[in-house]
PDB file of C-alpha atoms in Angstrom:
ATOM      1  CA  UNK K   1       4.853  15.614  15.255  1.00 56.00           C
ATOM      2  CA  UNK K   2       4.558  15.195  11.417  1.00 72.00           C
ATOM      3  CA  UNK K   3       1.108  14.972  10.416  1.00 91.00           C
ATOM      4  CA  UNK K   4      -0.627  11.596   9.127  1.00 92.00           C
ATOM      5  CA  UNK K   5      -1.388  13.300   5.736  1.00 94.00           C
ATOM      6  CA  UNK K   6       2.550  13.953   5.275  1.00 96.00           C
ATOM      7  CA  UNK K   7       3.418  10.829   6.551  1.00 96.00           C
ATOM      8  CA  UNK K   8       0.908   8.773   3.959  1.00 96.00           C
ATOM      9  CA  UNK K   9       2.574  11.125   1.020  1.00 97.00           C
ATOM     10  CA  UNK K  10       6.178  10.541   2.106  1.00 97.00           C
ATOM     11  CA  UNK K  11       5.316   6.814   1.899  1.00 97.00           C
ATOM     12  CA  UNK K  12       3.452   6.960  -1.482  1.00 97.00           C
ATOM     13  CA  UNK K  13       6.349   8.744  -2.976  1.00 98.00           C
ATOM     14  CA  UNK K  14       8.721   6.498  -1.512  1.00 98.00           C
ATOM     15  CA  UNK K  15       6.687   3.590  -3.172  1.00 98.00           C
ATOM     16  CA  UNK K  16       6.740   5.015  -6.503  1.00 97.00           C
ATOM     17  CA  UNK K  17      10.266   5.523  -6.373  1.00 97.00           C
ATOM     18  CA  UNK K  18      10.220   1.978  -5.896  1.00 97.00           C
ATOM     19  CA  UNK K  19      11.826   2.176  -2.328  1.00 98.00           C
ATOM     20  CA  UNK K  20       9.693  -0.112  -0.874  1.00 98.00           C
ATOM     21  CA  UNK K  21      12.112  -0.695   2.620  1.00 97.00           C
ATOM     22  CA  UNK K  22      11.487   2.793   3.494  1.00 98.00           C
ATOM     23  CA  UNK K  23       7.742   3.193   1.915  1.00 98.00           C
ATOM     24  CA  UNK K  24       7.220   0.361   4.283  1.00 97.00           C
ATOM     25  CA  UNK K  25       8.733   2.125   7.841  1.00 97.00           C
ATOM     26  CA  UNK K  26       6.717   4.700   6.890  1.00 97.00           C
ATOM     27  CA  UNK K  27       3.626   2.624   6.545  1.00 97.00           C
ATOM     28  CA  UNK K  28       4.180   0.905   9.706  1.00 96.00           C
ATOM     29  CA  UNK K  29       4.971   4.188  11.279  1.00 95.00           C
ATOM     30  CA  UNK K  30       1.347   4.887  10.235  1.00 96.00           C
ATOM     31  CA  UNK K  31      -0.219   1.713  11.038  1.00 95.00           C
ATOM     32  CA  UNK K  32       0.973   2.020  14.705  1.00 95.00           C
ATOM     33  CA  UNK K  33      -0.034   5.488  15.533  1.00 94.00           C
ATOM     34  CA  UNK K  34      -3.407   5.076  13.195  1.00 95.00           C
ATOM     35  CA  UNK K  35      -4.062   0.778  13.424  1.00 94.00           C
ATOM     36  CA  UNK K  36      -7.776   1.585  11.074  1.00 92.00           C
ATOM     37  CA  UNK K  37      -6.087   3.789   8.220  1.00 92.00           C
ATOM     38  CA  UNK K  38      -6.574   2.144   4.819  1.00 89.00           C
ATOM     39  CA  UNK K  39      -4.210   3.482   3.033  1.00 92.00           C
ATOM     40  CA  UNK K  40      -1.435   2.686   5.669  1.00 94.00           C
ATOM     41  CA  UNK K  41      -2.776  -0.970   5.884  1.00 91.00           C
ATOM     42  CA  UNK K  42      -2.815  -1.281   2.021  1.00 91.00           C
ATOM     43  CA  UNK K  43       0.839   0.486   1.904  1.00 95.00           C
ATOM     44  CA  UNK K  44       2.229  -2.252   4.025  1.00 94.00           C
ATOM     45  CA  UNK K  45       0.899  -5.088   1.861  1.00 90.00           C
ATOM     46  CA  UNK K  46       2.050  -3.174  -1.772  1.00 93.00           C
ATOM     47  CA  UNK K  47       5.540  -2.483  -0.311  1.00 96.00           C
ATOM     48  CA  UNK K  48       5.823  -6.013   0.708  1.00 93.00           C
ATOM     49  CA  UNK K  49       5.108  -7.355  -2.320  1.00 91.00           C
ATOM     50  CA  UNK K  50       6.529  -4.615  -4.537  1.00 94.00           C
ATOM     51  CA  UNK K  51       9.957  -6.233  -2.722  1.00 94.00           C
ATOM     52  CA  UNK K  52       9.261  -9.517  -4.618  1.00 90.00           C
ATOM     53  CA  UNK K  53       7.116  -8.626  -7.822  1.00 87.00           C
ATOM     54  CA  UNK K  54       7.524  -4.885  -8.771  1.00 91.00           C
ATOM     55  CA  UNK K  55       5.534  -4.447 -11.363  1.00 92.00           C
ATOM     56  CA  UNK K  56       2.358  -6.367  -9.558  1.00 87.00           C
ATOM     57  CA  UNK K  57       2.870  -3.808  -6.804  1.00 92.00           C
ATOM     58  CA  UNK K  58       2.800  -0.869  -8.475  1.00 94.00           C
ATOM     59  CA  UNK K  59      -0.190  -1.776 -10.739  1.00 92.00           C
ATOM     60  CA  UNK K  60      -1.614  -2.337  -7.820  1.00 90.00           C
ATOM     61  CA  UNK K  61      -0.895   0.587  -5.947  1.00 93.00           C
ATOM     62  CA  UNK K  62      -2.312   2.591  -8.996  1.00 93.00           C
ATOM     63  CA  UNK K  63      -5.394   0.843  -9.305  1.00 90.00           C
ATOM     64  CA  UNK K  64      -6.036   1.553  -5.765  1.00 90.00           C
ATOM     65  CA  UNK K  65      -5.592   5.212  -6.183  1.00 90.00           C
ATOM     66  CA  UNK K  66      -8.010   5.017  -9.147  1.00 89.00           C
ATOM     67  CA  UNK K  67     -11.066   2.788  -6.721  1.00 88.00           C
ATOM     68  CA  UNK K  68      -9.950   3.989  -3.334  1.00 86.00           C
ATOM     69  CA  UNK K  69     -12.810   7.218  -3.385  1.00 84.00           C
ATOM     70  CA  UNK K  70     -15.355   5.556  -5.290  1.00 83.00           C
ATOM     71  CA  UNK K  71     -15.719   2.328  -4.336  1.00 72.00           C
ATOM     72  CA  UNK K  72     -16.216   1.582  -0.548  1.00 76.00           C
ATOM     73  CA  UNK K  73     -14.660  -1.847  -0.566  1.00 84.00           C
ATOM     74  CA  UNK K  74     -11.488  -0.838  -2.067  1.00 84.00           C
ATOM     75  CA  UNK K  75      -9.194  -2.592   0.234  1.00 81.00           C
ATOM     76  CA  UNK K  76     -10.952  -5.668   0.115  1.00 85.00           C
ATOM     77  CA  UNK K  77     -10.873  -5.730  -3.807  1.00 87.00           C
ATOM     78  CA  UNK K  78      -6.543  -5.185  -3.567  1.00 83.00           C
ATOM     79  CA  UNK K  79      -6.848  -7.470  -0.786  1.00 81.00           C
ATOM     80  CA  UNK K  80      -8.375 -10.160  -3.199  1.00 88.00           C
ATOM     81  CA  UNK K  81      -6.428  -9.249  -5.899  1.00 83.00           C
ATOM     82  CA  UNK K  82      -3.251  -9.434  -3.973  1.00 78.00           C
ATOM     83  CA  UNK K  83      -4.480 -12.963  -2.655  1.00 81.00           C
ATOM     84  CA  UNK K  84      -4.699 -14.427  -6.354  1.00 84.00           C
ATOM     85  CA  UNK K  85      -1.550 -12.974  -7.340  1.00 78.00           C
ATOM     86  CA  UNK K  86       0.392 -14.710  -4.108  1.00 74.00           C
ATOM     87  CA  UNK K  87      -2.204 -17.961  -4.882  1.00 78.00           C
ATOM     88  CA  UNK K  88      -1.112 -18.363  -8.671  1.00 77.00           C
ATOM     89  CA  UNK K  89       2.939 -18.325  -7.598  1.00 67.00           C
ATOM     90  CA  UNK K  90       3.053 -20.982  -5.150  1.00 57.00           C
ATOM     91  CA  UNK K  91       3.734 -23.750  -7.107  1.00 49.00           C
TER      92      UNK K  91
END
């Protein structure tokens, strides 16, 4: 069995190589084996979105990386972020 840590980097590779169809089977593969992993949760909702608005997702993704060991309520803030971003294009 390939280890969670290998898994997470084979999916954040994937999504910087803007392959967000497999970034996101790798997420999920994450997110079922490991349901309260971050990262994995996060993963999902960048590669989805990276699908419709590239360059949100991967600003995104790299702000996360920047907040995601200092500040405890990183996911929330992408969460939020993400929200707006989805709230200003339905029109």
């Amino acid at each position: 069995m390939t280890s969670k840590r290998v898994l997470l980097k084979r999916a954040e590779e994937q999504f910087l190589r803007k392959e967000y169809d497999n970034a996101l089977k790798i997420y999920s593969l994450l997110l079922r084996d490991y349901p309260q992993m971050k990262d994995a949760r996060v993963g999902v909702f960048l590669s989805d979105m990276g699908m419709e608005s590239d360059e949100d997702a991967q600003a995104l993704f790299d702000y996360y990386q920047a907040i995601k060991n200092s500040d405890e309520d990183a996911e929330k803030i992408i969460d939020e972020l993400m929200q707006t971003i989805y709230a200003t294009r339905v029109v």
